[in-house]
Tab-separated table of C-alpha atoms in Angstrom:
chain	number	residue	atom	x	y	z
A	1	MET	CA	-26.505	18.626	19.093
A	2	ALA	CA	-23.272	17.873	20.370
A	3	SER	CA	-20.475	20.131	19.947
A	4	THR	CA	-16.736	20.392	20.463
A	5	GLU	CA	-13.626	22.269	19.340
A	6	VAL	CA	-11.980	19.528	17.243
A	7	VAL	CA	-13.307	16.221	15.843
A	8	VAL	CA	-10.626	14.181	15.079
A	9	ILE	CA	-11.914	10.959	12.302
A	10	GLY	CA	-10.131	7.597	12.785
A	11	GLY	CA	-8.897	5.746	15.232
A	12	GLY	CA	-5.783	4.296	14.070
A	13	VAL	CA	-2.260	5.407	15.292
A	14	ILE	CA	-2.313	8.540	13.607
A	15	GLY	CA	-5.897	9.725	14.827
A	16	THR	CA	-5.185	8.484	18.263
A	17	ALA	CA	-1.589	10.686	18.386
A	18	VAL	CA	-3.471	13.670	16.965
A	19	ALA	CA	-6.179	13.491	19.712
A	20	TYR	CA	-3.428	12.858	22.533
A	21	HIS	CA	-1.385	16.119	21.755
A	22	LEU	CA	-4.349	18.150	21.104
A	23	SER	CA	-6.367	17.329	24.309
A	24	ARG	CA	-2.826	17.316	26.433
A	25	ARG	CA	-2.621	20.969	25.160
A	26	GLY	CA	-6.281	21.650	26.609
A	27	ARG	CA	-8.415	21.217	23.271
A	28	ARG	CA	-11.760	19.485	23.608
A	29	VAL	CA	-11.634	16.786	21.126
A	30	VAL	CA	-13.886	14.126	19.921
A	31	LEU	CA	-12.548	11.375	18.133
A	32	CYS	CA	-14.789	9.345	15.823
A	33	GLU	CA	-13.702	5.916	14.663
A	34	ARG	CA	-16.143	3.978	12.587
A	35	ALA	CA	-14.958	0.323	13.945
A	36	GLY	CA	-12.616	-0.157	16.978
A	37	LEU	CA	-8.958	1.104	17.792
A	38	GLY	CA	-6.474	0.055	15.473
A	39	THR	CA	-8.830	-2.395	13.524
A	40	GLY	CA	-7.635	-0.875	10.135
A	41	THR	CA	-4.197	-0.440	8.769
A	42	SER	CA	-2.686	-0.012	12.059
A	43	GLY	CA	-3.754	-3.522	13.022
A	44	ALA	CA	-2.561	-5.243	10.046
A	45	CYS	CA	1.040	-4.460	9.784
A	46	ASP	CA	4.480	-5.572	11.984
A	47	GLY	CA	4.930	-2.345	13.876
A	48	GLY	CA	8.444	-1.352	12.529
A	49	VAL	CA	9.741	2.024	13.598
A	50	LEU	CA	12.527	2.052	11.110
A	51	PRO	CA	14.467	5.224	10.387
A	52	LEU	CA	16.684	3.120	8.597
A	53	THR	CA	14.298	2.239	5.562
A	54	LYS	CA	13.720	6.271	5.356
A	55	GLN	CA	15.459	8.472	2.403
A	56	PRO	CA	17.475	11.167	4.009
A	57	GLY	CA	15.817	14.314	3.991
A	58	ARG	CA	12.270	15.457	5.512
A	59	HIS	CA	11.383	11.658	5.640
A	60	LEU	CA	14.281	10.640	7.775
A	61	GLN	CA	14.417	13.792	9.898
A	62	LEU	CA	10.883	12.848	10.821
A	63	ALA	CA	11.910	9.497	11.475
A	64	LEU	CA	14.262	10.249	13.704
A	65	GLN	CA	12.555	12.872	15.838
A	66	SER	CA	9.807	10.299	16.100
A	67	ALA	CA	12.264	7.793	17.332
A	68	GLU	CA	13.123	9.717	20.163
A	69	LEU	CA	9.579	10.721	20.982
A	70	TYR	CA	9.069	6.736	21.167
A	71	ALA	CA	11.817	6.362	23.683
A	72	GLY	CA	9.782	7.833	26.599
A	73	LEU	CA	6.531	7.168	25.050
A	74	SER	CA	5.161	4.349	27.456
A	75	ASP	CA	6.420	6.319	30.703
A	76	GLU	CA	4.166	9.501	29.412
A	77	LEU	CA	1.448	7.943	28.114
A	78	GLY	CA	1.241	5.762	31.684
A	79	TYR	CA	0.644	2.560	29.225
A	80	ASP	CA	3.250	-0.287	27.670
A	81	ILE	CA	3.043	0.300	24.077
A	82	GLU	CA	5.639	-2.579	24.044
A	83	PHE	CA	8.216	-0.203	22.116
A	84	ASP	CA	11.491	-2.480	21.628
A	85	ARG	CA	14.699	-0.680	20.494
A	86	HIS	CA	16.682	-3.633	19.297
A	87	GLY	CA	17.472	-2.528	16.075
A	88	CYS	CA	17.060	-2.889	12.312
A	89	MET	CA	19.366	-5.006	9.659
A	90	VAL	CA	19.055	-4.622	5.989
A	91	VAL	CA	21.074	-7.512	4.472
A	92	ALA	CA	22.598	-7.352	1.064
A	93	GLU	CA	22.047	-10.575	-1.023
A	94	ASN	CA	24.143	-9.710	-3.729
A	95	GLU	CA	26.965	-6.941	-4.331
A	96	ALA	CA	24.742	-4.950	-6.417
A	97	HIS	CA	22.637	-4.570	-3.164
A	98	LEU	CA	25.640	-3.646	-1.583
A	99	ASP	CA	26.410	-0.809	-3.805
A	100	LEU	CA	23.038	0.505	-2.800
A	101	LEU	CA	23.320	0.103	1.015
A	102	ALA	CA	26.902	1.318	0.887
A	103	ASP	CA	25.543	4.932	-0.823
A	104	LEU	CA	21.945	4.759	1.325
A	105	THR	CA	24.140	4.527	4.516
A	106	GLU	CA	26.507	7.072	3.857
A	107	ARG	CA	24.068	9.899	3.254
A	108	GLN	CA	21.942	8.545	6.334
A	109	ARG	CA	24.959	8.704	8.392
A	110	ARG	CA	25.566	12.562	7.260
A	111	ALA	CA	21.705	13.224	8.040
A	112	GLY	CA	22.367	11.950	11.903
A	113	LEU	CA	21.409	8.369	11.918
A	114	ALA	CA	24.008	6.083	13.698
A	115	VAL	CA	23.911	3.315	11.006
A	116	GLN	CA	26.906	0.752	10.565
A	117	LEU	CA	27.993	-0.962	6.988
A	118	LEU	CA	28.674	-4.503	8.012
A	119	ASP	CA	30.442	-7.640	5.877
A	120	ALA	CA	28.998	-10.943	6.002
A	121	ALA	CA	30.755	-11.807	8.998
A	122	GLY	CA	29.562	-8.680	10.917
A	123	ALA	CA	26.387	-9.099	9.566
A	124	ARG	CA	26.078	-13.242	10.982
A	125	GLU	CA	27.514	-12.121	14.180
A	126	LEU	CA	24.592	-10.217	14.870
A	127	GLN	CA	22.061	-12.730	13.135
A	128	PRO	CA	23.655	-16.206	13.356
A	129	HIS	CA	20.672	-17.358	11.212
A	130	LEU	CA	21.479	-15.585	8.247
A	131	ALA	CA	22.059	-17.683	5.202
A	132	ARG	CA	26.137	-18.230	4.192
A	133	GLN	CA	25.761	-16.161	0.938
A	134	VAL	CA	24.881	-12.648	1.841
A	135	ALA	CA	27.300	-9.892	0.981
A	136	GLY	CA	26.875	-7.643	3.921
A	137	ALA	CA	24.382	-5.652	5.605
A	138	ALA	CA	23.377	-2.260	7.168
A	139	PHE	CA	22.589	-1.999	10.853
A	140	SER	CA	21.026	0.960	12.595
A	141	PRO	CA	20.826	-0.127	16.492
A	142	GLY	CA	18.245	2.814	17.520
A	143	ASP	CA	15.432	1.249	15.145
A	144	GLY	CA	12.653	-0.300	16.830
A	145	GLN	CA	9.191	-1.899	16.794
A	146	VAL	CA	6.125	-0.902	18.354
A	147	ASN	CA	2.961	-2.853	18.941
A	148	PRO	CA	0.383	-0.800	16.952
A	149	VAL	CA	-2.737	-1.682	18.790
A	150	ARG	CA	-1.180	-1.174	22.200
A	151	LEU	CA	-0.165	2.417	20.700
A	152	CYS	CA	-3.624	3.397	19.579
A	153	ARG	CA	-5.169	2.081	23.020
A	154	GLY	CA	-2.211	3.896	24.838
A	155	PHE	CA	-2.787	7.201	23.012
A	156	ALA	CA	-6.455	6.810	23.343
A	157	ALA	CA	-6.710	6.156	26.680
A	158	ALA	CA	-4.346	9.076	27.700
A	159	ALA	CA	-6.313	11.615	25.369
A	160	ARG	CA	-9.168	10.615	27.057
A	161	ARG	CA	-7.594	11.414	30.448
A	162	TYR	CA	-7.299	14.897	29.134
A	163	GLY	CA	-11.106	15.189	28.722
A	164	ALA	CA	-11.089	13.644	25.027
A	165	GLU	CA	-14.289	11.998	24.108
A	166	LEU	CA	-14.212	8.663	21.939
A	167	ARG	CA	-16.910	7.787	19.771
A	168	LEU	CA	-16.067	4.060	18.889
A	169	GLY	CA	-18.547	2.360	16.337
A	170	GLN	CA	-19.665	5.819	14.910
A	171	ALA	CA	-18.737	6.658	11.304
A	172	VAL	CA	-18.724	9.921	9.978
A	173	THR	CA	-21.236	10.197	7.055
A	174	GLY	CA	-20.933	13.678	6.162
A	175	ILE	CA	-19.264	17.046	6.731
A	176	GLU	CA	-20.828	20.172	7.369
A	177	VAL	CA	-19.188	23.274	5.315
A	178	ALA	CA	-20.960	26.666	5.095
A	179	ALA	CA	-19.470	29.801	3.213
A	180	GLY	CA	-16.230	28.110	3.287
A	181	ARG	CA	-15.798	26.988	6.750
A	182	VAL	CA	-16.160	23.810	8.382
A	183	ARG	CA	-19.094	23.665	10.630
A	184	GLY	CA	-18.829	20.217	11.886
A	185	VAL	CA	-19.578	16.278	11.313
A	186	TYR	CA	-22.848	14.141	10.581
A	187	THR	CA	-22.295	10.364	12.062
A	188	SER	CA	-24.054	7.381	12.289
A	189	GLY	CA	-24.462	8.862	16.252
A	190	GLY	CA	-25.769	12.096	15.394
A	191	GLY	CA	-24.462	15.370	14.570
A	192	ILE	CA	-21.391	17.196	16.365
A	193	ALA	CA	-20.690	20.718	15.872
A	194	ALA	CA	-16.951	21.801	15.597
A	195	ASP	CA	-14.944	24.337	14.011
A	196	LEU	CA	-11.854	22.029	13.357
A	197	VAL	CA	-12.281	18.613	11.856
A	198	ILE	CA	-9.251	16.412	11.139
A	199	ASN	CA	-8.952	13.801	8.789
A	200	CYS	CA	-7.022	10.947	9.944
A	201	ALA	CA	-8.454	8.123	8.049
A	202	GLY	CA	-5.608	6.691	6.516
A	203	VAL	CA	-6.462	4.857	3.033
A	204	TRP	CA	-10.018	6.008	3.641
A	205	ALA	CA	-9.082	9.629	3.949
A	206	PRO	CA	-10.108	10.211	0.049
A	207	ALA	CA	-13.757	9.222	1.008
A	208	VAL	CA	-13.745	11.541	4.043
A	209	ALA	CA	-12.223	14.585	2.138
A	210	ALA	CA	-14.939	14.081	-0.801
A	211	MET	CA	-17.954	14.581	2.111
A	212	ALA	CA	-16.274	17.988	1.890
A	213	GLY	CA	-16.166	17.957	-1.883
A	214	LEU	CA	-12.268	17.666	-2.074
A	215	SER	CA	-9.808	15.220	-3.482
A	216	VAL	CA	-6.952	13.353	-2.104
A	217	PRO	CA	-3.901	11.666	-3.723
A	218	ILE	CA	-4.086	8.734	-1.419
A	219	GLU	CA	-4.073	5.141	-3.012
A	220	PRO	CA	-4.121	1.834	-1.125
A	221	VAL	CA	-1.329	-0.429	-1.448
A	222	ARG	CA	-1.683	-3.912	-0.347
A	223	GLY	CA	0.872	-5.505	2.151
A	224	GLN	CA	0.779	-9.278	2.863
A	225	LEU	CA	2.364	-11.040	5.534
A	226	LEU	CA	2.587	-14.374	6.887
A	227	VAL	CA	2.802	-15.248	11.046
A	228	THR	CA	4.672	-18.420	12.086
A	229	GLU	CA	4.225	-20.243	15.377
A	230	ARG	CA	5.521	-19.036	18.482
A	231	VAL	CA	9.248	-20.148	18.685
A	232	PRO	CA	12.338	-19.022	20.610
A	233	PRO	CA	14.367	-15.754	19.793
A	234	LEU	CA	15.561	-16.207	16.311
A	235	VAL	CA	16.081	-12.808	14.865
A	236	ARG	CA	17.404	-9.654	16.533
A	237	GLY	CA	15.150	-6.842	16.155
A	238	GLU	CA	13.890	-6.470	12.492
A	239	VAL	CA	15.625	-8.039	9.533
A	240	LEU	CA	15.173	-6.669	5.749
A	241	SER	CA	16.443	-7.729	2.523
A	242	ALA	CA	18.036	-4.741	0.332
A	243	LEU	CA	15.097	-6.042	-1.670
A	244	TYR	CA	12.994	-4.107	0.442
A	245	ILE	CA	14.754	-1.060	-0.286
A	246	ALA	CA	15.048	-1.799	-3.837
A	247	ALA	CA	11.072	-2.333	-4.064
A	248	LYS	CA	10.683	1.096	-2.389
A	249	TRP	CA	12.742	3.013	-4.597
A	250	ARG	CA	14.409	1.368	-7.354
A	251	PRO	CA	12.101	-1.392	-8.679
A	252	GLU	CA	13.885	-1.276	-11.583
A	253	LEU	CA	16.736	-3.402	-9.915
A	254	ILE	CA	14.306	-6.311	-9.467
A	255	THR	CA	12.738	-8.682	-11.986
A	256	GLY	CA	10.141	-12.097	-12.179
A	257	VAL	CA	7.763	-12.329	-9.559
A	258	ALA	CA	9.535	-10.276	-6.986
A	259	ARG	CA	9.060	-7.268	-9.466
A	260	ARG	CA	5.158	-8.321	-10.109
A	261	LEU	CA	4.642	-8.143	-6.553
A	262	ARG	CA	7.500	-5.355	-5.611
A	263	LEU	CA	8.487	-7.915	-3.378
A	264	GLY	CA	10.560	-6.735	-0.257
A	265	LEU	CA	11.399	-9.156	2.716
A	266	SER	CA	10.852	-8.411	6.226
A	267	VAL	CA	11.320	-10.434	8.957
A	268	SER	CA	10.589	-9.755	12.585
A	269	GLN	CA	9.547	-11.473	15.880
A	270	GLY	CA	6.707	-10.268	18.057
A	271	ARG	CA	7.092	-10.657	22.093
A	272	ALA	CA	4.906	-13.503	22.061
A	273	GLY	CA	7.746	-15.360	19.887
A	274	ASN	CA	5.553	-15.253	16.756
A	275	LEU	CA	7.579	-14.313	13.620
A	276	PHE	CA	5.981	-11.727	11.056
A	277	ILE	CA	7.321	-12.033	7.447
A	278	GLY	CA	6.136	-9.712	4.515
A	279	GLY	CA	5.567	-8.290	2.507
A	280	CYS	CA	4.773	-6.916	-0.765
A	281	ARG	CA	3.386	-3.728	-2.342
A	282	GLU	CA	0.287	-4.575	-4.631
A	283	GLN	CA	-2.374	-2.056	-6.162
A	284	VAL	CA	-5.255	-3.882	-5.731
A	285	GLY	CA	-8.013	-1.383	-4.513
A	286	PHE	CA	-9.106	-2.172	-1.283
A	287	ASP	CA	-9.007	-6.049	-1.318
A	288	THR	CA	-7.395	-7.105	1.860
A	289	ALA	CA	-7.346	-10.801	0.668
A	290	THR	CA	-4.190	-12.535	0.967
A	291	THR	CA	-3.089	-14.954	-1.882
A	292	ALA	CA	-1.252	-18.166	-2.160
A	293	ALA	CA	1.095	-16.895	-4.739
A	294	ALA	CA	2.331	-13.745	-2.779
A	295	LEU	CA	2.726	-15.407	0.584
A	296	GLY	CA	4.657	-18.497	-1.420
A	297	ALA	CA	6.891	-15.903	-2.892
A	298	ILE	CA	7.434	-14.276	0.549
A	299	ALA	CA	8.071	-17.768	2.168
A	300	ASP	CA	10.566	-18.499	-0.530
A	301	ARG	CA	12.753	-15.409	-0.338
A	302	ALA	CA	12.488	-16.095	3.488
A	303	ARG	CA	13.911	-19.408	3.625
A	304	THR	CA	16.698	-17.725	1.035
A	305	LEU	CA	17.755	-15.265	3.588
A	306	LEU	CA	16.961	-17.196	6.692
A	307	PRO	CA	17.820	-20.929	6.160
A	308	VAL	CA	16.239	-21.553	9.579
A	309	LEU	CA	12.549	-20.237	8.635
A	310	ALA	CA	12.099	-23.282	6.487
A	311	GLY	CA	11.267	-25.520	9.063
A	312	LEU	CA	8.552	-23.310	10.957
A	313	ARG	CA	5.049	-23.692	10.359
A	314	VAL	CA	3.056	-20.597	9.171
A	315	ILE	CA	0.048	-20.411	10.977
A	316	ARG	CA	-1.713	-17.360	9.836
A	317	SER	CA	-1.612	-14.721	6.823
A	318	PHE	CA	-2.923	-11.236	6.833
A	319	ALA	CA	-2.919	-8.163	4.493
A	320	GLY	CA	-3.091	-4.381	5.475
A	321	LEU	CA	-3.859	-1.286	2.882
A	322	ARG	CA	-0.820	1.334	3.231
A	323	PRO	CA	-2.189	4.740	2.136
A	324	THR	CA	0.522	6.096	-0.082
A	325	THR	CA	0.789	9.428	-1.874
A	326	PRO	CA	2.820	10.299	-4.939
A	327	ASP	CA	5.863	11.785	-3.555
A	328	GLY	CA	5.895	9.062	-0.359
A	329	LEU	CA	5.530	11.777	2.154
A	330	PRO	CA	2.141	12.097	4.085
A	331	LEU	CA	-0.145	15.098	3.980
A	332	VAL	CA	-0.120	16.873	7.008
A	333	GLY	CA	-1.908	20.399	7.403
A	334	PHE	CA	-4.804	22.560	6.932
A	335	VAL	CA	-6.536	21.935	3.150
A	336	PRO	CA	-6.691	25.211	1.018
A	337	ALA	CA	-10.248	25.064	0.011
A	338	VAL	CA	-12.104	24.874	3.189
A	339	GLU	CA	-11.103	26.732	6.327
A	340	GLY	CA	-10.760	24.737	9.301
A	341	LEU	CA	-10.492	21.179	7.650
A	342	CYS	CA	-7.154	19.596	8.357
A	343	ILE	CA	-5.660	16.441	6.900
A	344	ALA	CA	-3.216	13.938	8.621
A	345	ALA	CA	-2.749	11.036	6.453
A	346	GLY	CA	-1.052	9.347	3.749
A	347	HIS	CA	1.881	7.804	5.884
A	348	GLY	CA	2.207	4.519	3.290
A	349	GLY	CA	3.983	2.066	5.253
A	350	ASP	CA	5.590	4.381	7.761
A	351	GLY	CA	2.716	5.281	9.870
A	352	ASN	CA	4.150	3.642	13.153
A	353	ALA	CA	7.601	5.403	12.574
A	354	LEU	CA	5.840	8.710	11.969
A	355	ALA	CA	2.760	8.799	14.191
A	356	PRO	CA	4.436	10.415	17.298
A	357	VAL	CA	5.795	13.387	15.413
A	358	THR	CA	2.607	13.596	13.337
A	359	GLY	CA	0.381	14.212	16.427
A	360	LEU	CA	2.957	16.896	17.617
A	361	LEU	CA	3.106	18.736	14.230
A	362	VAL	CA	-0.968	18.761	14.019
A	363	ALA	CA	-1.193	20.389	17.530
A	364	ASP	CA	1.791	22.865	16.400
A	365	LEU	CA	-0.038	23.843	13.249
A	366	ILE	CA	-3.146	24.252	15.026
A	367	ASP	CA	-1.433	26.536	17.663
A	368	GLY	CA	0.156	28.316	14.862
A	369	LYS	CA	3.685	26.946	15.788
A	370	ALA	CA	4.992	24.747	13.308
A	371	THR	CA	8.075	25.313	11.460
A	372	PRO	CA	7.325	27.064	8.052
A	373	ALA	CA	9.385	24.779	6.006
A	374	LEU	CA	8.508	21.684	7.400
A	375	SER	CA	4.335	22.595	7.230
A	376	ALA	CA	5.291	23.699	3.335
A	377	ALA	CA	6.805	20.164	2.683
A	378	LEU	CA	3.984	18.213	4.409
A	379	SER	CA	1.266	20.710	3.074
A	380	PRO	CA	-1.755	19.387	1.075
A	381	ALA	CA	-1.310	22.231	-0.933
A	382	ARG	CA	1.889	20.935	-2.954
A	383	PHE	CA	-1.030	18.804	-4.811
A	384	ALA	CA	-3.475	21.297	-5.448
A	385	ALA	CA	-3.560	21.931	-8.989
B	1	MET	CA	-23.213	-21.013	34.936
B	2	ALA	CA	-19.812	-21.417	33.678
B	3	ALA	CA	-16.578	-20.771	35.732
B	4	PRO	CA	-14.651	-17.150	35.158
B	5	ASP	CA	-11.300	-19.548	35.103
B	6	LEU	CA	-12.454	-21.571	32.215
B	7	VAL	CA	-10.321	-21.556	29.418
B	8	VAL	CA	-11.941	-20.515	26.068
B	9	CYS	CA	-9.011	-20.119	23.901
B	10	ARG	CA	-6.668	-23.454	24.719
B	11	CYS	CA	-3.674	-22.218	22.420
B	12	GLU	CA	-3.408	-18.711	23.658
B	13	GLU	CA	-4.750	-19.759	27.416
B	14	VAL	CA	-7.304	-17.294	27.364
B	15	THR	CA	-10.003	-17.206	29.866
B	16	LEU	CA	-13.698	-16.551	29.894
B	17	ALA	CA	-13.048	-13.928	32.607
B	18	ALA	CA	-10.478	-12.311	30.061
B	19	ILE	CA	-12.943	-12.490	27.384
B	20	GLU	CA	-15.646	-10.784	29.596
B	21	ALA	CA	-13.518	-8.030	30.844
B	22	ALA	CA	-12.351	-7.337	27.157
B	23	LEU	CA	-16.403	-7.318	26.093
B	24	ALA	CA	-17.021	-4.797	28.990
B	25	ALA	CA	-14.240	-2.704	27.926
B	26	GLY	CA	-16.156	-2.023	24.530
B	27	VAL	CA	-14.919	-4.780	22.426
B	28	ARG	CA	-17.377	-5.567	20.048
B	29	ASP	CA	-15.816	-7.988	17.190
B	30	ALA	CA	-13.816	-11.041	16.542
B	31	LYS	CA	-11.145	-8.767	15.396
B	32	GLU	CA	-10.806	-6.335	18.426
B	33	LEU	CA	-11.168	-9.570	20.470
B	34	LYS	CA	-8.061	-10.970	18.810
B	35	LEU	CA	-6.103	-7.777	19.471
B	36	ALA	CA	-7.285	-7.229	22.831
B	37	THR	CA	-7.145	-10.556	24.263
B	38	ARG	CA	-5.143	-12.925	21.785
B	39	ALA	CA	-7.949	-15.541	21.557
B	40	GLY	CA	-7.936	-17.000	18.281
B	41	LEU	CA	-4.166	-15.977	17.680
B	42	GLY	CA	-2.561	-19.272	18.223
B	43	ILE	CA	-1.500	-22.296	16.559
B	44	CYS	CA	-4.955	-23.479	15.533
B	45	GLN	CA	-6.160	-20.032	14.716
B	46	GLY	CA	-9.759	-20.439	16.536
B	47	ARG	CA	-10.449	-23.844	14.738
B	48	ILE	CA	-11.489	-24.678	18.522
B	49	CYS	CA	-12.787	-21.541	20.285
B	50	ARG	CA	-14.117	-19.833	17.306
B	51	ARG	CA	-17.900	-20.918	17.943
B	52	LEU	CA	-17.621	-20.095	21.514
B	53	THR	CA	-16.013	-16.550	21.156
B	54	GLU	CA	-18.513	-15.757	18.302
B	55	THR	CA	-21.637	-16.887	20.640
B	56	LEU	CA	-19.841	-14.646	23.498
B	57	LEU	CA	-19.457	-11.510	21.121
B	58	LYS	CA	-23.145	-11.801	20.333
B	59	ALA	CA	-23.470	-8.323	18.793
B	60	PRO	CA	-23.814	-7.956	15.157
B	61	PRO	CA	-21.175	-6.322	13.121
B	62	PRO	CA	-21.051	-2.637	14.168
B	63	SER	CA	-21.057	-1.156	10.561
B	64	PRO	CA	-22.101	-2.848	6.983
B	65	GLY	CA	-19.274	-4.128	5.280
B	66	TYR	CA	-17.341	-4.737	8.363
B	67	LEU	CA	-17.084	-8.827	8.563
B	68	ILE	CA	-17.078	-10.438	11.904
B	69	ALA	CA	-14.367	-12.853	11.055
B	70	GLY	CA	-13.048	-13.741	7.641
B	71	TYR	CA	-11.245	-16.889	6.663
B	72	ARG	CA	-7.526	-16.480	5.425
B	73	LEU	CA	-4.854	-18.878	4.208
B	74	PRO	CA	-3.549	-21.407	5.417
B	75	VAL	CA	-6.714	-23.457	6.583
B	76	ARG	CA	-4.228	-25.338	8.884
B	77	PRO	CA	-0.734	-24.940	10.031
B	78	VAL	CA	1.845	-25.598	6.777
B	79	LEU	CA	5.819	-25.778	6.986
B	80	LEU	CA	7.147	-22.317	5.370
B	81	ALA	CA	9.241	-24.562	3.160
B	82	GLU	CA	5.946	-26.366	1.617
B	83	LEU	CA	4.212	-23.169	1.208
B	84	ALA	CA	7.564	-21.778	-0.753
B	85	ASP	CA	7.511	-24.859	-2.653
B	86	ALA	CA	4.090	-24.759	-3.744
B	87	ALA	CA	4.350	-21.024	-5.175
B	88	GLU	CA	7.367	-22.212	-7.245
B	89	GLU	CA	5.573	-25.095	-8.627
B	90	ALA	CA	2.645	-22.932	-9.422
B	91	ALA	CA	5.056	-20.355	-11.018
B	92	ASP	CA	6.821	-23.050	-13.350
B	93	ALA	CA	3.504	-24.342	-14.535
B	94	THR	CA	2.769	-20.613	-15.667
B	95	ASP	CA	6.046	-20.264	-17.268
B	96	ARG	CA	5.821	-23.457	-19.488
């Protein structure tokens, strides 16, 4: 039977980030991914790295730390992850939205985010295609976007250079536990003995945890996006409606179909020129279908905020499953019940934003160097009954 | 024998050589191929190249329940405004 020091389960942005940081510190790592790199949630999102959408506190602090790590990451990995720091704007469509943004940005500024509150004219100066009737906007110039699939590939390639082994197309089918300690995993390609196993399986993390007899409070939430034809630059960075913020934290402010779908508009343009327009938050299990109702509702919101979009052709749609937790923070840390078993999952829609800092944190936890307060805040033990 | 500069995906101008390089690098299914080369991600969404790329992929899906490639809305390019109008009409019909 093969043996290693650490087995990382999952080849998305979190698993590859963890494998990179551990192998960089000299740990012997085997990463098991049942399909290909970034083919789950990481390959079904728009790649936002957006501190502006985070609540002040632990969440924003982690996002800011991650944004700093992103700045030099392409150079560090020797691979272009297509990270562009071109800002994020949250647009208030009415005065109630503007009040919500004024309160949020004031608290974010105190927490260290360089965010400006703009009036309607100021917002349209930065985004000339915005509708005339917007009330104002918040703008954070340091927010950015990454190509999540390239991020996975970059982390994985660098991990491999540090000696990590990537087992793609190999599903973990069981976890061996003896006398309260993890001993290794079983995979479709044979067993691997290891004293450390890290569950980075995102929405599938509960299924992995169940192999060790544990339950994990992570639920899939479906986000649908539509993709337009390639066009010359129309938007700068990511543009969100304040509806997105409301859908995330204040669903009571929304009514009708927007409430049902927890609709929160986001618009961004990839390097190739295609626009990605989302999104919604639906609890429909593991169903990744897209629906005419949600896509139509998203399209309707999109043309209200950015009328120029009405005349673009939609060529594709897709849906991704966001691994959400009861308190909105990820689970990162050792599980209380089984020694040597660690989890790094449940990042919701913030996987890209938090991947670099998560990889670093897991490496610190294993080396016994993590800050106690942070470890406690993210520990899976906070949900242990 | 097909020339390596043969264009397989016309919309994104992906050549046979690029696809073969991706396959050699370990790409095993249509989703990974799209992510690695952009083949099938253009305006026609693989309506022209899909048969070809699937033939080149040959291999069966890597794990049960993991689709080679699904089909999703829209079946052909549609104006964003038309998509929005259709949803509005459907919502009105439900409310009536």
